[in-house]
Every structure is written in structure tokens, then in C-alpha cells.
Amino acid sequence: MRLPKIGDVAVRWSRELPSDPSSVTLVKDAAGRYFASFVVQSDDESLPVSDSEVGIDLGLTTFAVLSNGKTIDNPRFLRRAERKLRKAQQMLSRKVKGGKNRAKARVKVARAHATVADTRRDWAHKQSTMIIRDNQAVFVEDLCVKGLARTRLAKSVHDAGWGMFTRMLEEKAARYGRAFLKVDRFFPSSQLCSVCGLVDGKKALGVREWTCVCGTVHDRDLNAAMNIHAAGRAEWLNACGGTVSPAA
């Protein structure tokens, strides 16, 4: 890549450019890495129509449970890197402020955090692409992430990256011609029986399985995902002018 007043610079390309760039912006992050951001013309291509739809219940024990029964494990990238991060932070705290060694230690801490963030982002991209590719419509619960991040579960909530994941789903759905909808956060997805429709009341987080009065034994997360799918689908079809109730 040739830059004005600098000359030719070696670049590790993450992907091929879809067209000739009109401009480029260089960015240096806290870890001392340089990134080139290009402005290009790109045409979105819709994916082939799929017959599948899915509701997604996000959680901490399991990152996501889909209404079709599939589950996505929580990789816990931050938790797995805590020991390395703690050692790097300890080394930084022992350096004299204003010294060159402290500056080097600060970069090491930034690189350790950047590795965690990059790994989480790459994983979220792969999972969101898979879901958008396989389903014509995707429905998720509109979680109040900022509120949950102020509780005792703050570290786990930040580590899960729910906001980034749902944002990727929404952006890719718009890009590839899929439907994406958020169900109201006050919708009782964990309290509602997906079979008979009875609202069974609030349940502690430790309750992972419950039995409805109709005799159906529910897995808490799968039942919530099925309710999110039903509620999202009804709102989606209603907005499109379709028939909400199933045919008799």
C-alpha cells in the first residue's frame, strides 16, 4: 500500500477489496497496531430464501439457545485469559510512572486485552453469519445490557458480548435480505408455557427446568427461545400484513 509522504507499506490483507477504494484512513490502537480502513463501493447480495426461522434466548451458562433445539456454548474468552491479564497488570503496577519500562508494560496489557476482544469479535462474526445464512427470520429478546452490566454479573455480561452479537445479527440481516426483530424486554418469555400459553410466574435463575400445570416439562432456556420465536413471528407477520394465527 502506497501512502503519501511515507511510501510503500507492507500490509497483511484481511480480505480482498470489492472495488477500488476512494479513500483510506490509518488508525493506531492502544496495543500499538496500525489498521487501514478503506471506503469502497459494495453491493449487497440477498441470500437464497430459507424456510427456517429461529428465536434466540441469550444467557450466561449457555451463550444462546435456539428455538430449533440447537445450543451455542459460552466460550468465556475473558475468564480464560484472566490469569495472563492479571500478571500483565501486576507487572504494569510495579513500574515507575513516566518511565519507558512502564510504557512497554502498558502496551503488553493493551495487547492482552486486544487479543481477547479480537477473539470474541471473530467468534461472534462466525456464529452470527451461520445463523443469518440458515434462517429467513431471526428473533431475539431486547435485553437491557447496560442495566445487567451494573449487577454482580457485570464481568460475565461484558464477557458474553450480547450487544455486539445482536448488532451483528441485525446488520447482516439487513445486508442479506433477512428479517430481524427484537421482542420487547418485558415479554415474559421464561414464565410463559409455549404449549398452553399459561403464565406460570417469575422463577429464580437457578430454576433451569419446570413443569406447567398442563403437564409439559420445560427446559427454561429452550421454552424461552420458543416463546421469543412465536412472539417475534407474530409481530413480524402483523407488520407485513400476513396471517398471524395458524391455519385451521
XYZ file of C-alpha atoms in Angstrom:
248
model
C 0.000 0.000 0.000
C 1.477 3.353 -1.035
C 0.906 6.275 1.322
C 1.623 9.984 0.670
C 4.912 11.227 2.195
C 5.594 7.712 3.523
C 5.890 5.456 0.507
C 5.180 1.755 0.158
C 3.998 -0.004 3.319
C 3.723 -3.782 3.744
C 0.125 -4.791 4.515
C -1.469 -8.006 5.762
C -4.772 -8.020 3.903
C -7.738 -9.389 5.854
C -9.816 -9.664 2.655
C -9.871 -8.569 -0.970
C -11.377 -5.159 -1.684
C -14.666 -5.438 -3.628
C -13.818 -2.300 -5.634
C -11.217 0.438 -5.944
C -11.061 2.469 -2.703
C -11.891 6.167 -2.757
C -10.004 6.901 0.467
C -8.075 5.200 3.247
C -7.787 6.013 6.949
C -4.960 4.762 9.152
C -5.723 4.046 12.809
C -3.357 3.131 15.638
C -4.909 1.336 18.618
C -3.770 1.188 22.251
C -1.810 -2.008 21.559
C 0.383 -0.195 19.034
C -1.176 -1.861 15.981
C -1.963 0.018 12.779
C -5.132 -0.607 10.773
C -6.095 0.663 7.332
C -9.791 1.367 6.775
C -10.922 1.754 3.143
C -14.011 3.412 1.711
C -15.288 1.220 -1.135
C -18.458 0.688 -3.151
C -20.140 -2.611 -2.255
C -23.426 -4.076 -3.476
C -25.355 -6.266 -1.018
C -26.451 -9.638 -2.351
C -29.507 -11.340 -0.863
C -29.109 -14.939 0.238
C -31.384 -17.672 -1.169
C -34.767 -17.819 0.577
C -34.830 -20.209 3.530
C -37.841 -21.930 5.082
C -36.325 -21.780 8.578
C -36.988 -19.206 11.290
C -35.451 -19.076 14.729
C -35.914 -17.456 18.126
C -32.832 -16.963 20.283
C -32.614 -16.875 24.080
C -29.286 -15.428 25.245
C -27.738 -16.454 28.545
C -24.515 -16.828 30.519
C -24.316 -20.551 31.287
C -25.101 -21.281 27.629
C -24.486 -18.327 25.338
C -27.538 -18.973 23.175
C -30.355 -21.496 22.945
C -32.202 -21.571 19.626
C -35.881 -22.437 19.288
C -34.971 -25.339 16.982
C -33.124 -27.033 19.857
C -29.574 -26.051 18.933
C -27.308 -24.542 21.585
C -24.194 -22.356 21.421
C -21.756 -22.759 24.302
C -20.392 -19.686 26.072
C -16.639 -19.528 25.260
C -15.874 -17.126 28.168
C -12.858 -15.545 26.476
C -12.160 -13.076 29.283
C -12.421 -15.695 32.024
C -9.970 -17.963 30.195
C -7.439 -15.128 29.802
C -7.776 -13.717 33.330
C -4.521 -15.222 34.612
C -2.475 -13.732 31.771
C -4.232 -10.388 32.112
C -3.686 -10.332 35.871
C 0.059 -10.971 35.519
C 0.421 -8.264 32.868
C -1.479 -5.796 35.065
C 0.700 -6.641 38.067
C 3.858 -6.005 36.043
C 2.449 -2.646 34.956
C 1.605 -1.611 38.524
C 5.220 -2.247 39.603
C 6.770 0.080 37.030
C 7.732 3.661 37.830
C 5.279 6.181 36.415
C 6.650 8.074 33.456
C 9.362 5.507 32.738
C 10.000 3.694 29.469
C 9.500 0.303 31.116
C 6.033 1.384 32.243
C 5.167 2.400 28.695
C 6.274 -1.045 27.445
C 4.255 -2.780 30.177
C 1.184 -0.716 29.297
C 1.416 -1.880 25.673
C 1.630 -5.511 26.858
C -1.560 -5.069 28.878
C -3.283 -3.461 25.885
C -2.185 -6.302 23.603
C -3.518 -8.913 26.022
C -6.916 -7.186 26.119
C -6.868 -6.711 22.333
C -6.326 -10.453 21.866
C -9.400 -11.230 23.965
C -11.508 -8.634 22.143
C -10.375 -9.809 18.689
C -11.071 -13.453 19.519
C -14.542 -12.614 20.843
C -15.346 -10.491 17.778
C -14.170 -13.186 15.356
C -16.255 -15.825 17.162
C -19.341 -13.580 17.169
C -18.953 -12.940 13.431
C -18.830 -16.670 12.677
C -21.845 -17.517 14.849
C -23.974 -14.621 13.576
C -23.128 -15.418 9.938
C -24.136 -19.045 10.437
C -27.494 -18.075 11.972
C -28.294 -15.486 9.280
C -27.295 -17.887 6.493
C -29.526 -20.701 7.763
C -32.663 -18.724 8.728
C -35.012 -16.405 6.863
C -36.101 -14.650 10.069
C -34.279 -14.210 13.377
C -35.919 -13.049 16.614
C -34.104 -12.097 19.837
C -35.062 -10.561 23.158
C -34.310 -6.854 23.567
C -32.057 -7.210 26.606
C -31.104 -4.213 28.757
C -27.370 -4.916 28.650
C -26.419 -1.647 30.368
C -28.670 -2.494 33.301
C -27.335 -6.048 33.601
C -23.780 -4.686 33.442
C -24.410 -2.864 36.726
C -25.206 -6.044 38.647
C -22.934 -8.608 40.298
C -22.860 -10.436 36.954
C -21.216 -7.452 35.233
C -17.983 -9.193 34.254
C -19.790 -12.191 32.783
C -22.244 -9.942 30.923
C -19.427 -7.921 29.356
C -17.532 -11.104 28.523
C -20.560 -12.573 26.722
C -20.843 -9.613 24.338
C -24.611 -9.846 23.800
C -24.865 -6.316 22.419
C -22.168 -6.897 19.797
C -23.710 -10.228 18.802
C -27.242 -8.861 18.314
C -25.877 -5.849 16.434
C -24.069 -8.184 14.027
C -27.266 -10.178 13.514
C -29.209 -7.014 12.724
C -26.593 -5.656 10.313
C -26.164 -8.934 8.444
C -29.918 -9.480 8.235
C -30.301 -6.092 6.543
C -27.374 -6.820 4.235
C -28.517 -10.262 3.089
C -32.280 -9.754 2.897
C -33.247 -11.498 6.123
C -35.829 -10.421 8.700
C -34.613 -9.422 12.169
C -36.790 -8.356 15.077
C -36.306 -7.696 18.784
C -39.023 -8.848 21.169
C -39.951 -6.458 23.978
C -37.716 -6.920 27.008
C -40.757 -7.121 29.301
C -42.198 -10.077 27.401
C -42.387 -12.986 29.949
C -40.509 -15.498 27.784
C -39.265 -17.519 30.785
C -42.649 -17.524 32.543
C -44.887 -18.472 29.624
C -45.691 -22.072 28.719
C -45.015 -22.483 24.996
C -47.641 -25.268 24.801
C -50.728 -23.990 26.629
C -49.844 -20.285 26.960
C -50.152 -20.140 30.761
C -48.012 -17.540 32.547
C -46.572 -19.514 35.461
C -44.924 -16.590 37.288
C -41.360 -15.491 37.968
C -38.671 -18.084 38.606
C -35.251 -17.841 40.230
C -32.248 -18.044 37.909
C -31.341 -21.366 39.495
C -34.544 -22.964 38.174
C -33.460 -24.483 34.858
C -36.424 -26.820 34.399
C -40.076 -26.533 35.389
C -43.380 -28.331 34.886
C -46.503 -26.499 33.714
C -49.955 -27.326 35.055
C -50.731 -28.793 31.611
C -48.132 -31.471 32.365
C -45.417 -30.244 29.963
C -41.871 -30.343 31.347
C -39.930 -27.329 30.065
C -36.245 -26.615 29.732
C -36.161 -22.968 30.836
C -33.969 -21.646 28.004
C -35.493 -23.706 25.181
C -39.012 -22.744 26.270
C -37.974 -19.066 26.341
C -36.468 -19.345 22.843
C -39.687 -20.906 21.518
C -41.762 -18.114 23.082
C -39.443 -15.464 21.609
C -39.839 -17.102 18.202
C -43.639 -17.147 18.481
C -43.870 -13.536 19.693
C -41.379 -12.251 17.140
C -43.043 -14.116 14.294
C -46.477 -12.757 15.223
C -45.169 -9.176 15.276
C -43.253 -9.691 12.025
C -46.229 -11.141 10.132
C -48.527 -8.500 11.568
C -46.197 -5.762 10.317
C -46.097 -7.441 6.897
C -49.878 -7.827 6.761
C -49.689 -11.616 6.963
C -51.853 -14.086 8.843
C -50.699 -14.380 12.460
C -52.870 -17.293 13.573
C -52.020 -20.695 12.074
C -54.440 -22.106 9.524
C -57.117 -24.407 10.935
